[in-house]
mmCIF file of C-alpha atoms and ligand atoms in Angstrom:
data_model
loop_
_atom_site.group_PDB
_atom_site.id
_atom_site.type_symbol
_atom_site.label_atom_id
_atom_site.label_comp_id
_atom_site.label_asym_id
_atom_site.label_seq_id
_atom_site.Cartn_x
_atom_site.Cartn_y
_atom_site.Cartn_z
ATOM 1 C CA UNK A 1 -23.183 60.788 74.640
ATOM 2 C CA UNK A 2 -24.441 57.110 74.445
ATOM 3 C CA UNK A 3 -22.398 54.345 72.850
ATOM 4 C CA UNK A 4 -25.334 53.243 70.623
ATOM 5 C CA UNK A 5 -24.134 52.569 67.096
ATOM 6 C CA UNK A 6 -25.770 55.214 64.659
ATOM 7 C CA UNK A 7 -26.238 53.464 61.291
ATOM 8 C CA UNK A 8 -27.008 55.087 58.065
ATOM 9 C CA UNK A 9 -30.471 53.911 58.192
ATOM 10 C CA UNK A 10 -33.035 51.690 60.413
ATOM 11 C CA UNK A 11 -35.846 49.898 58.669
ATOM 12 C CA UNK A 12 -39.350 51.358 59.386
ATOM 13 C CA UNK A 13 -41.537 49.024 61.143
ATOM 14 C CA UNK A 14 -45.253 48.692 61.988
ATOM 15 C CA UNK A 15 -46.364 48.349 65.614
ATOM 16 C CA UNK A 16 -45.326 44.734 66.566
ATOM 17 C CA UNK A 17 -48.997 44.070 67.613
ATOM 18 C CA UNK A 18 -50.284 45.266 64.154
ATOM 19 C CA UNK A 19 -48.217 43.005 61.852
ATOM 20 C CA UNK A 20 -48.667 40.023 64.386
ATOM 21 C CA UNK A 21 -52.585 40.639 64.167
ATOM 22 C CA UNK A 22 -52.311 40.881 60.421
ATOM 23 C CA UNK A 23 -50.428 37.860 59.735
ATOM 24 C CA UNK A 24 -52.633 35.577 61.970
ATOM 25 C CA UNK A 25 -54.931 34.833 58.807
ATOM 26 C CA UNK A 26 -52.141 32.998 57.222
ATOM 27 C CA UNK A 27 -52.093 30.171 59.963
ATOM 28 C CA UNK A 28 -55.595 29.360 58.950
ATOM 29 C CA UNK A 29 -55.283 29.827 54.965
ATOM 30 C CA UNK A 30 -51.737 28.570 54.854
ATOM 31 C CA UNK A 31 -51.610 30.499 51.879
ATOM 32 C CA UNK A 32 -47.865 32.048 52.184
ATOM 33 C CA UNK A 33 -47.045 33.062 48.352
ATOM 34 C CA UNK A 34 -48.011 32.644 44.547
ATOM 35 C CA UNK A 35 -49.888 35.708 44.248
ATOM 36 C CA UNK A 36 -52.071 35.436 47.303
ATOM 37 C CA UNK A 37 -55.041 37.969 48.494
ATOM 38 C CA UNK A 38 -52.384 40.138 50.205
ATOM 39 C CA UNK A 39 -50.023 40.307 47.428
ATOM 40 C CA UNK A 40 -53.110 41.359 45.128
ATOM 41 C CA UNK A 41 -54.431 43.607 47.934
ATOM 42 C CA UNK A 42 -50.856 45.412 48.233
ATOM 43 C CA UNK A 43 -50.655 45.742 44.255
ATOM 44 C CA UNK A 44 -53.869 47.723 44.325
ATOM 45 C CA UNK A 45 -53.023 49.745 47.279
ATOM 46 C CA UNK A 46 -49.799 50.682 45.750
ATOM 47 C CA UNK A 47 -51.462 51.795 42.777
ATOM 48 C CA UNK A 48 -53.188 54.121 44.338
ATOM 49 C CA UNK A 49 -50.307 55.363 46.438
ATOM 50 C CA UNK A 50 -47.902 55.864 43.534
ATOM 51 C CA UNK A 51 -50.826 57.396 41.512
ATOM 52 C CA UNK A 52 -49.869 55.034 38.756
ATOM 53 C CA UNK A 53 -52.192 52.804 36.161
ATOM 54 C CA UNK A 54 -50.108 49.729 36.210
ATOM 55 C CA UNK A 55 -47.896 47.752 38.946
ATOM 56 C CA UNK A 56 -46.617 44.263 39.279
ATOM 57 C CA UNK A 57 -45.088 43.582 42.671
ATOM 58 C CA UNK A 58 -41.804 41.717 42.759
ATOM 59 C CA UNK A 59 -39.317 40.025 45.085
ATOM 60 C CA UNK A 60 -37.125 42.859 45.134
ATOM 61 C CA UNK A 61 -36.043 46.042 43.330
ATOM 62 C CA UNK A 62 -33.312 44.106 41.602
ATOM 63 C CA UNK A 63 -35.460 41.634 40.056
ATOM 64 C CA UNK A 64 -38.037 44.097 39.343
ATOM 65 C CA UNK A 65 -35.362 46.007 37.354
ATOM 66 C CA UNK A 66 -33.975 42.855 35.766
ATOM 67 C CA UNK A 67 -37.683 41.817 34.539
ATOM 68 C CA UNK A 68 -38.709 45.044 33.372
ATOM 69 C CA UNK A 69 -35.816 45.283 31.134
ATOM 70 C CA UNK A 70 -36.211 41.709 29.895
ATOM 71 C CA UNK A 71 -39.831 42.526 29.127
ATOM 72 C CA UNK A 72 -39.161 44.661 26.136
ATOM 73 C CA UNK A 73 -37.144 41.790 24.864
ATOM 74 C CA UNK A 74 -34.011 43.909 23.200
ATOM 75 C CA UNK A 75 -31.814 41.586 21.042
ATOM 76 C CA UNK A 76 -28.748 40.121 22.919
ATOM 77 C CA UNK A 77 -25.773 42.689 22.600
ATOM 78 C CA UNK A 78 -28.460 46.011 22.046
ATOM 79 C CA UNK A 79 -26.899 48.922 23.985
ATOM 80 C CA UNK A 80 -28.683 50.590 26.887
ATOM 81 C CA UNK A 81 -27.346 53.953 27.812
ATOM 82 C CA UNK A 82 -27.060 54.314 31.725
ATOM 83 C CA UNK A 83 -25.747 56.222 34.507
ATOM 84 C CA UNK A 84 -22.388 54.986 36.495
ATOM 85 C CA UNK A 85 -23.573 56.827 39.903
ATOM 86 C CA UNK A 86 -25.840 54.333 41.178
ATOM 87 C CA UNK A 87 -26.072 51.178 43.371
ATOM 88 C CA UNK A 88 -24.407 48.085 41.374
ATOM 89 C CA UNK A 89 -27.924 46.650 40.549
ATOM 90 C CA UNK A 90 -28.696 48.901 37.900
ATOM 91 C CA UNK A 91 -25.649 48.235 36.059
ATOM 92 C CA UNK A 92 -25.913 44.427 36.831
ATOM 93 C CA UNK A 93 -29.511 44.266 35.640
ATOM 94 C CA UNK A 94 -28.765 45.512 31.949
ATOM 95 C CA UNK A 95 -25.547 42.877 31.973
ATOM 96 C CA UNK A 96 -27.313 39.835 33.420
ATOM 97 C CA UNK A 97 -29.811 40.667 30.554
ATOM 98 C CA UNK A 98 -26.984 40.374 27.971
ATOM 99 C CA UNK A 99 -27.017 43.987 26.923
ATOM 100 C CA UNK A 100 -24.108 46.261 26.832
ATOM 101 C CA UNK A 101 -24.262 49.403 29.158
ATOM 102 C CA UNK A 102 -23.065 52.644 27.602
ATOM 103 C CA UNK A 103 -22.288 54.857 30.629
ATOM 104 C CA UNK A 104 -23.214 58.685 30.192
ATOM 105 C CA UNK A 105 -21.824 61.043 32.924
ATOM 106 C CA UNK A 106 -24.121 62.669 35.502
ATOM 107 C CA UNK A 107 -24.857 66.247 36.503
ATOM 108 C CA UNK A 108 -22.950 67.615 39.263
ATOM 109 C CA UNK A 109 -26.174 69.558 40.437
ATOM 110 C CA UNK A 110 -28.300 66.381 41.292
ATOM 111 C CA UNK A 111 -26.285 63.274 40.294
ATOM 112 C CA UNK A 112 -28.809 62.148 37.824
ATOM 113 C CA UNK A 113 -27.992 61.338 34.055
ATOM 114 C CA UNK A 114 -26.749 64.546 32.033
ATOM 115 C CA UNK A 115 -29.468 64.477 29.543
ATOM 116 C CA UNK A 116 -27.453 66.740 27.273
ATOM 117 C CA UNK A 117 -24.972 64.090 26.989
ATOM 118 C CA UNK A 118 -27.187 61.222 26.019
ATOM 119 C CA UNK A 119 -27.480 62.108 22.307
ATOM 120 C CA UNK A 120 -23.934 61.877 21.702
ATOM 121 C CA UNK A 121 -23.814 58.311 22.892
ATOM 122 C CA UNK A 122 -26.489 56.824 20.322
ATOM 123 C CA UNK A 123 -25.709 54.196 17.736
ATOM 124 C CA UNK A 124 -27.449 52.145 15.623
ATOM 125 C CA UNK A 125 -27.480 49.563 18.368
ATOM 126 C CA UNK A 126 -28.707 51.562 21.159
ATOM 127 C CA UNK A 127 -32.323 50.185 22.491
ATOM 128 C CA UNK A 128 -32.956 51.833 25.510
ATOM 129 C CA UNK A 129 -32.142 54.375 28.193
ATOM 130 C CA UNK A 130 -31.908 53.349 31.867
ATOM 131 C CA UNK A 131 -31.815 56.800 34.126
ATOM 132 C CA UNK A 132 -31.711 56.383 38.164
ATOM 133 C CA UNK A 133 -33.546 59.203 40.005
ATOM 134 C CA UNK A 134 -30.607 58.868 42.401
ATOM 135 C CA UNK A 135 -31.368 59.597 46.263
ATOM 136 C CA UNK A 136 -34.780 60.444 44.888
ATOM 137 C CA UNK A 137 -33.649 63.615 42.805
ATOM 138 C CA UNK A 138 -36.068 63.646 39.743
ATOM 139 C CA UNK A 139 -34.263 63.186 36.123
ATOM 140 C CA UNK A 140 -34.801 65.670 33.493
ATOM 141 C CA UNK A 141 -37.650 63.148 32.438
ATOM 142 C CA UNK A 142 -38.834 65.690 29.798
ATOM 143 C CA UNK A 143 -35.549 65.881 27.963
ATOM 144 C CA UNK A 144 -34.842 62.132 28.261
ATOM 145 C CA UNK A 145 -38.481 61.433 26.703
ATOM 146 C CA UNK A 146 -37.704 63.725 23.682
ATOM 147 C CA UNK A 147 -34.702 62.039 22.964
ATOM 148 C CA UNK A 148 -36.160 58.393 23.155
ATOM 149 C CA UNK A 149 -39.022 59.807 20.693
ATOM 150 C CA UNK A 150 -36.608 60.988 18.434
ATOM 151 C CA UNK A 151 -34.599 57.629 18.104
ATOM 152 C CA UNK A 152 -37.528 55.452 19.093
ATOM 153 C CA UNK A 153 -35.829 54.063 22.658
ATOM 154 C CA UNK A 154 -37.480 52.683 25.465
ATOM 155 C CA UNK A 155 -36.960 54.432 28.820
ATOM 156 C CA UNK A 156 -36.906 52.135 31.964
ATOM 157 C CA UNK A 157 -36.102 54.339 35.331
ATOM 158 C CA UNK A 158 -34.760 53.127 38.135
ATOM 159 C CA UNK A 159 -36.592 54.813 40.711
ATOM 160 C CA UNK A 160 -35.369 52.160 43.534
ATOM 161 C CA UNK A 161 -35.006 55.472 46.012
ATOM 162 C CA UNK A 162 -38.218 57.480 44.793
ATOM 163 C CA UNK A 163 -41.214 55.682 46.483
ATOM 164 C CA UNK A 164 -43.417 58.433 46.635
ATOM 165 C CA UNK A 165 -41.662 61.044 45.000
ATOM 166 C CA UNK A 166 -43.933 63.185 42.843
ATOM 167 C CA UNK A 167 -42.643 65.494 39.890
ATOM 168 C CA UNK A 168 -45.351 68.137 38.541
ATOM 169 C CA UNK A 169 -48.030 66.657 40.415
ATOM 170 C CA UNK A 170 -47.554 62.992 39.293
ATOM 171 C CA UNK A 171 -46.519 59.747 40.626
ATOM 172 C CA UNK A 172 -42.825 59.447 39.381
ATOM 173 C CA UNK A 173 -43.770 56.095 38.218
ATOM 174 C CA UNK A 174 -45.643 57.482 35.549
ATOM 175 C CA UNK A 175 -42.544 58.770 33.536
ATOM 176 C CA UNK A 176 -40.855 56.513 30.707
ATOM 177 C CA UNK A 177 -42.070 53.163 29.497
ATOM 178 C CA UNK A 178 -41.630 51.526 32.938
ATOM 179 C CA UNK A 179 -39.809 52.138 36.219
ATOM 180 C CA UNK A 180 -39.034 50.086 39.136
ATOM 181 C CA UNK A 181 -38.994 50.702 42.878
ATOM 182 C CA UNK A 182 -37.289 48.826 45.675
ATOM 183 C CA UNK A 183 -38.961 47.891 49.020
ATOM 184 C CA UNK A 184 -36.069 46.738 50.563
ATOM 185 C CA UNK A 185 -35.556 47.133 54.475
ATOM 186 C CA UNK A 186 -33.253 50.223 54.019
ATOM 187 C CA UNK A 187 -35.908 52.257 51.714
ATOM 188 C CA UNK A 188 -38.176 54.750 52.675
ATOM 189 C CA UNK A 189 -40.939 52.123 52.394
ATOM 190 C CA UNK A 190 -40.324 48.548 53.034
ATOM 191 C CA UNK A 191 -41.739 45.072 52.718
ATOM 192 C CA UNK A 192 -38.765 43.578 54.316
ATOM 193 C CA UNK A 193 -37.551 42.604 50.549
ATOM 194 C CA UNK A 194 -39.277 43.659 47.770
ATOM 195 C CA UNK A 195 -39.758 46.011 44.862
ATOM 196 C CA UNK A 196 -42.431 46.623 42.021
ATOM 197 C CA UNK A 197 -42.407 47.501 38.373
ATOM 198 C CA UNK A 198 -44.871 50.414 37.182
ATOM 199 C CA UNK A 199 -45.872 51.039 33.581
ATOM 200 C CA UNK A 200 -49.032 52.536 31.900
ATOM 201 C CA UNK A 201 -49.012 49.586 29.050
ATOM 202 C CA UNK A 202 -51.466 47.051 30.463
ATOM 203 C CA UNK A 203 -50.030 44.130 28.275
ATOM 204 C CA UNK A 204 -46.845 44.519 30.195
ATOM 205 C CA UNK A 205 -48.979 43.267 33.278
ATOM 206 C CA UNK A 206 -49.083 39.966 31.499
ATOM 207 C CA UNK A 207 -45.604 39.768 30.249
ATOM 208 C CA UNK A 208 -44.191 40.553 33.766
ATOM 209 C CA UNK A 209 -46.602 38.021 35.510
ATOM 210 C CA UNK A 210 -45.037 35.382 32.931
ATOM 211 C CA UNK A 211 -41.495 36.601 33.962
ATOM 212 C CA UNK A 212 -42.331 36.440 37.589
ATOM 213 C CA UNK A 213 -44.012 32.880 38.117
ATOM 214 C CA UNK A 214 -42.218 30.663 35.487
ATOM 215 C CA UNK A 215 -44.487 31.516 32.570
ATOM 216 C CA UNK A 216 -47.472 29.434 34.051
ATOM 217 C CA UNK A 217 -50.565 30.114 32.869
ATOM 218 C CA UNK A 218 -52.647 26.654 33.982
ATOM 219 C CA UNK A 219 -52.016 23.758 35.791
ATOM 220 C CA UNK A 220 -50.892 22.157 32.354
ATOM 221 C CA UNK A 221 -49.900 25.137 30.202
ATOM 222 C CA UNK A 222 -46.588 26.954 30.515
ATOM 223 C CA UNK A 223 -46.819 29.733 27.886
ATOM 224 C CA UNK A 224 -43.522 31.644 28.373
ATOM 225 C CA UNK A 225 -40.307 31.187 29.527
ATOM 226 C CA UNK A 226 -39.981 32.868 33.077
ATOM 227 C CA UNK A 227 -38.246 32.866 36.459
ATOM 228 C CA UNK A 228 -39.520 33.163 40.371
ATOM 229 C CA UNK A 229 -39.427 36.697 41.285
ATOM 230 C CA UNK A 230 -43.045 36.558 43.207
ATOM 231 C CA UNK A 231 -43.382 38.478 46.517
ATOM 232 C CA UNK A 232 -44.756 36.233 49.366
ATOM 233 C CA UNK A 233 -47.365 36.870 51.565
ATOM 234 C CA UNK A 234 -45.508 37.977 54.922
ATOM 235 C CA UNK A 235 -43.693 40.651 52.846
ATOM 236 C CA UNK A 236 -47.006 41.895 51.223
ATOM 237 C CA UNK A 237 -48.556 42.091 54.711
ATOM 238 C CA UNK A 238 -45.628 43.915 55.990
ATOM 239 C CA UNK A 239 -45.814 46.339 53.031
ATOM 240 C CA UNK A 240 -49.740 46.561 53.765
ATOM 241 C CA UNK A 241 -48.829 47.685 57.359
ATOM 242 C CA UNK A 242 -46.118 50.002 56.516
ATOM 243 C CA UNK A 243 -48.275 51.900 53.882
ATOM 244 C CA UNK A 244 -50.560 52.611 56.524
ATOM 245 C CA UNK A 245 -47.788 54.821 58.407
ATOM 246 C CA UNK A 246 -45.821 55.760 55.393
ATOM 247 C CA UNK A 247 -47.415 59.712 55.350
ATOM 248 C CA UNK A 248 -46.231 59.868 58.876
ATOM 249 C CA UNK A 249 -42.707 58.356 58.212
ATOM 250 C CA UNK A 250 -41.877 60.521 55.511
ATOM 251 C CA UNK A 251 -43.276 63.724 57.752
ATOM 252 C CA UNK A 252 -40.507 62.496 60.132
ATOM 253 C CA UNK A 253 -38.078 62.132 57.585
ATOM 254 C CA UNK A 254 -38.569 65.803 56.399
ATOM 255 C CA UNK A 255 -38.042 67.099 60.060
ATOM 256 C CA UNK A 256 -34.677 65.613 60.276
ATOM 257 C CA UNK A 257 -33.623 66.763 56.670
ATOM 258 C CA UNK A 258 -34.419 70.376 57.603
ATOM 259 C CA UNK A 259 -32.388 69.969 60.915
ATOM 260 C CA UNK A 260 -29.349 68.608 59.029
ATOM 261 C CA UNK A 261 -29.837 71.323 56.562
ATOM 262 C CA UNK A 262 -30.078 74.216 58.828
ATOM 263 C CA UNK A 263 -27.031 73.101 60.663
ATOM 264 C CA UNK A 264 -25.014 72.502 57.786
ATOM 265 C CA UNK A 265 -25.710 75.366 55.520
ATOM 266 C CA UNK A 266 -22.945 77.374 56.289
ATOM 267 C CA UNK A 267 -20.098 74.773 56.955
ATOM 268 C CA UNK A 268 -17.207 75.610 54.335
ATOM 269 C CA UNK A 269 -16.536 72.638 51.927
ATOM 270 C CA UNK A 270 -19.812 71.222 52.188
ATOM 271 C CA UNK A 271 -22.757 71.489 49.395
ATOM 272 C CA UNK A 272 -26.120 69.556 48.774
ATOM 273 C CA UNK A 273 -27.618 68.292 45.664
ATOM 274 C CA UNK A 274 -30.415 70.491 44.299
ATOM 275 C CA UNK A 275 -33.914 69.448 43.903
ATOM 276 C CA UNK A 276 -36.429 70.815 41.055
ATOM 277 C CA UNK A 277 -39.060 73.359 42.192
ATOM 278 C CA UNK A 278 -41.988 71.027 41.465
ATOM 279 C CA UNK A 279 -40.743 68.133 42.848
ATOM 280 C CA UNK A 280 -42.009 66.509 46.036
ATOM 281 C CA UNK A 281 -39.347 64.789 47.883
ATOM 282 C CA UNK A 282 -39.614 61.504 50.083
ATOM 283 C CA UNK A 283 -36.417 62.450 52.350
ATOM 284 C CA UNK A 284 -35.034 58.677 51.473
ATOM 285 C CA UNK A 285 -31.437 60.003 51.924
ATOM 286 C CA UNK A 286 -29.216 62.879 53.127
ATOM 287 C CA UNK A 287 -26.368 63.215 50.954
ATOM 288 C CA UNK A 288 -23.663 65.694 51.250
ATOM 289 C CA UNK A 289 -20.830 66.539 49.093
ATOM 290 C CA UNK A 290 -17.475 67.306 50.895
ATOM 291 C CA UNK A 291 -15.017 68.748 48.297
ATOM 292 C CA UNK A 292 -12.215 69.376 50.473
ATOM 293 C CA UNK A 293 -11.743 73.055 50.548
ATOM 294 C CA UNK A 294 -12.980 72.937 54.347
ATOM 295 C CA UNK A 295 -10.943 71.218 57.290
ATOM 296 C CA UNK A 296 -11.566 67.646 56.114
ATOM 297 C CA UNK A 297 -11.978 65.519 53.227
ATOM 298 C CA UNK A 298 -14.949 63.256 52.615
ATOM 299 C CA UNK A 299 -12.755 60.371 54.074
ATOM 300 C CA UNK A 300 -11.653 62.108 56.776
ATOM 301 C CA UNK A 301 -15.331 62.932 57.805
ATOM 302 C CA UNK A 302 -16.327 59.455 57.248
ATOM 303 C CA UNK A 303 -13.439 57.846 59.585
ATOM 304 C CA UNK A 304 -13.846 60.727 61.943
ATOM 305 C CA UNK A 305 -17.951 59.649 62.260
ATOM 306 C CA UNK A 306 -16.765 55.996 62.373
ATOM 307 C CA UNK A 307 -14.482 56.686 65.468
ATOM 308 C CA UNK A 308 -17.844 57.763 67.380
ATOM 309 C CA UNK A 309 -19.721 54.648 65.999
ATOM 310 C CA UNK A 310 -21.898 57.037 63.345
ATOM 311 C CA UNK A 311 -21.618 54.994 60.278
ATOM 312 C CA UNK A 312 -22.008 57.225 57.334
ATOM 313 C CA UNK A 313 -22.072 55.710 53.774
ATOM 314 C CA UNK A 314 -20.107 56.454 50.622
ATOM 315 C CA UNK A 315 -23.029 55.702 48.709
ATOM 316 C CA UNK A 316 -21.976 55.451 45.738
ATOM 317 C CA UNK A 317 -18.051 55.030 45.558
ATOM 318 C CA UNK A 318 -16.653 53.574 43.373
ATOM 319 C CA UNK A 319 -19.077 54.405 40.350
ATOM 320 C CA UNK A 320 -20.241 51.095 38.787
ATOM 321 C CA UNK A 321 -18.233 51.466 35.598
ATOM 322 C CA UNK A 322 -14.917 51.374 37.900
ATOM 323 C CA UNK A 323 -15.995 48.241 39.939
ATOM 324 C CA UNK A 324 -13.574 45.125 39.423
ATOM 325 C CA UNK A 325 -16.081 43.167 37.329
ATOM 326 C CA UNK A 326 -16.808 46.121 34.630
ATOM 327 C CA UNK A 327 -13.626 48.038 34.764
ATOM 328 C CA UNK A 328 -12.428 48.378 31.129
ATOM 329 C CA UNK A 329 -15.075 46.459 29.655
ATOM 330 C CA UNK A 330 -17.242 48.978 27.786
ATOM 331 C CA UNK A 331 -17.223 51.905 26.025
ATOM 332 C CA UNK A 332 -14.678 54.244 27.106
ATOM 333 C CA UNK A 333 -16.667 57.375 27.964
ATOM 334 C CA UNK A 334 -15.521 60.490 30.030
ATOM 335 C CA UNK A 335 -17.221 60.216 33.370
ATOM 336 C CA UNK A 336 -15.439 63.108 35.084
ATOM 337 C CA UNK A 337 -18.349 64.352 37.024
ATOM 338 C CA UNK A 338 -19.689 61.032 38.196
ATOM 339 C CA UNK A 339 -16.055 60.217 39.369
ATOM 340 C CA UNK A 340 -15.850 63.367 41.222
ATOM 341 C CA UNK A 341 -19.165 62.994 42.879
ATOM 342 C CA UNK A 342 -18.379 59.443 43.850
ATOM 343 C CA UNK A 343 -15.076 60.753 45.479
ATOM 344 C CA UNK A 344 -16.837 63.801 47.596
ATOM 345 C CA UNK A 345 -20.421 62.351 48.459
ATOM 346 C CA UNK A 346 -21.198 61.226 51.981
ATOM 347 C CA UNK A 347 -24.673 59.611 52.901
ATOM 348 C CA UNK A 348 -25.714 60.848 56.550
ATOM 349 C CA UNK A 349 -28.051 58.682 58.834
ATOM 350 C CA UNK A 350 -31.450 59.663 58.364
ATOM 351 C CA UNK A 351 -34.339 57.872 59.598
ATOM 352 C CA UNK A 352 -37.880 58.426 60.847
ATOM 353 C CA UNK A 353 -36.611 57.649 64.667
ATOM 354 C CA UNK A 354 -33.116 59.252 64.479
ATOM 355 C CA UNK A 355 -33.024 61.425 67.654
ATOM 356 C CA UNK A 356 -32.617 64.966 66.636
ATOM 357 C CA UNK A 357 -29.977 65.461 69.347
ATOM 358 C CA UNK A 358 -27.970 62.732 67.140
ATOM 359 C CA UNK A 359 -28.163 64.824 64.566
ATOM 360 C CA UNK A 360 -26.637 67.835 66.603
ATOM 361 C CA UNK A 361 -23.654 65.389 67.229
ATOM 362 C CA UNK A 362 -23.524 64.164 63.922
ATOM 363 C CA UNK A 363 -23.224 67.745 62.753
ATOM 364 C CA UNK A 364 -20.563 68.625 65.575
ATOM 365 C CA UNK A 365 -17.933 65.722 64.490
ATOM 366 C CA UNK A 366 -18.503 66.907 60.921
HETATM 367 N N1 T4K B 401 -31.336 50.441 42.213
HETATM 368 C C1 T4K B 401 -30.949 51.162 43.231
HETATM 369 C C2 T4K B 401 -30.275 52.678 42.671
HETATM 370 C C3 T4K B 401 -30.614 50.684 44.352
HETATM 371 O O1 T4K B 401 -30.205 51.737 45.161
HETATM 372 C C4 T4K B 401 -30.787 49.486 44.647
HETATM 373 C C5 T4K B 401 -30.868 49.004 46.094
HETATM 374 C C6 T4K B 401 -31.126 48.602 43.610
HETATM 375 C C7 T4K B 401 -31.532 49.112 42.395
HETATM 376 C C8 T4K B 401 -32.008 47.004 44.057
HETATM 377 O O2 T4K B 401 -33.023 47.177 45.015
HETATM 378 P P1 T4K B 401 -33.237 45.820 45.873
HETATM 379 O O3 T4K B 401 -32.923 44.674 45.058
HETATM 380 O O4 T4K B 401 -32.158 45.961 47.108
HETATM 381 O O5 T4K B 401 -34.478 45.816 46.340
HETATM 382 C C9 T4K B 401 -28.362 48.655 50.527
HETATM 383 C C10 T4K B 401 -29.576 47.839 49.944
HETATM 384 O O6 T4K B 401 -29.273 46.511 50.455
HETATM 385 C C11 T4K B 401 -30.138 48.107 48.778
HETATM 386 O O7 T4K B 401 -31.141 47.624 48.622
HETATM 387 C C12 T4K B 401 -29.963 49.572 48.065
HETATM 388 N N2 T4K B 401 -30.224 49.893 46.974
HETATM 389 C C13 T4K B 401 -28.574 50.025 48.725
HETATM 390 C C14 T4K B 401 -28.198 51.500 48.197
HETATM 391 O O8 T4K B 401 -28.372 49.999 49.872
HETATM 392 P P2 T4K B 401 -25.967 47.799 51.606
HETATM 393 O O9 T4K B 401 -25.136 46.849 51.166
HETATM 394 O O10 T4K B 401 -25.257 49.176 51.637
HETATM 395 O O11 T4K B 401 -26.837 47.374 53.008
HETATM 396 P P3 T4K B 401 -26.379 47.351 54.369
HETATM 397 O O12 T4K B 401 -26.662 45.713 54.627
HETATM 398 O O13 T4K B 401 -25.023 47.521 54.726
HETATM 399 O O14 T4K B 401 -27.633 47.841 55.170
HETATM 400 C C15 T4K B 401 -27.294 49.464 55.149
HETATM 401 C C16 T4K B 401 -28.006 50.179 56.696
HETATM 402 O O15 T4K B 401 -29.316 49.567 56.530
HETATM 403 C C17 T4K B 401 -27.081 49.231 57.919
HETATM 404 O O16 T4K B 401 -26.109 49.736 58.273
HETATM 405 C C18 T4K B 401 -28.641 49.427 58.974
HETATM 406 C C19 T4K B 401 -29.818 49.506 58.078
HETATM 407 N N3 T4K B 401 -30.223 48.196 58.015
HETATM 408 C C20 T4K B 401 -29.929 47.270 57.034
HETATM 409 C C21 T4K B 401 -30.661 46.036 56.693
HETATM 410 C C22 T4K B 401 -30.121 44.915 55.991
HETATM 411 C C23 T4K B 401 -31.556 48.079 58.697
HETATM 412 O O17 T4K B 401 -32.095 48.723 59.337
HETATM 413 N N4 T4K B 401 -32.417 46.758 58.593
HETATM 414 C C24 T4K B 401 -31.763 45.952 57.537
HETATM 415 O O18 T4K B 401 -32.419 44.936 57.589
HETATM 416 O O19 T4K B 401 -26.940 47.828 50.470
#
């Protein structure tokens, strides 16, 4: 066995020459940011690829979520029902908007928000629901929409993990009032750092434009209060290059995903999240659940892999509600399933160039 470290993921990159060739025009134009031509081109290309009517590029997935929430203009202190079984960004984006997260438990079957528990959490202060398609597992979008319609709530999906995922033949970014995607280096599709908000209401494009560019609408006109969350041209070009190879990258991930599934299918104590029938996956992550009934616990497997220079990750442990910055701060809700999943989950290395023999080694150590 080689001593090379195997990390949980590895950024997809286009061939070196392809990127170098693509960025050359920047040395003529000197136009590096502020909604340049590559920014505009990438917005158009991503609208097509994600099959959405509206899209605004952002500097990263976190700012996409902050800006998407901010664009709705909820009153300070309004409540947002959300999942704690996610990356910390989801909760931060709510709190940094001066809104109050109300954590809802998740389903053991796929780790997404338990839609049957949402209604009990609604009060007169509830303004929105922020569910997460965690690992690209699709939330029960129909049930969530029904609740939102009944109580007049907005739904903003954190689809950071769900680039290219489709549900019932539609791009995942079509569900809810808005969705956000992350194009971080660790994602299925990356622009180095980057993200986007997708939506169907075209007025939303203007609101997000103001929020991401200081509200500037002319050399002497600032019409709104905004921040700076624009994607630069180097990142946009990386995105255009990576987009050319994305279908191939997902196909390579799919092979590796199938390989893990086959080899781990009958291992005692290990189970997997369920996928919906009409869900087209992006094979972004390979999470397994280790319930401790087999030879080793989750932490035991994590340590064993680490001894062999294989760095699996406990995404997402602890749940965000239990992190030092949020613990005991918000409404006390039973989060039994979320905590249980956080104790059991281990995300195994998965990326397009991962050697198949490495998968055999990983499985052997597990
Ligand atoms: N919502 C959700 C549900 C999210 O999961 C995220 C981000 C967001 C919102 C916010 O989106 P962004 O603002 O990030 O666009 C990573 C990522 O930084 C983060 O994007 C991601 N979720 C989260 C789940 O994972 P870390 O702290 O685990 O990353 P790090 O640096 O330990 O990297 C993990 C592995 O990735 C490394 O071992 C090797 C590989 N890697 C990493 C980097 C930085 C590369 O191959 N290339 C790289 O450049 O957070």
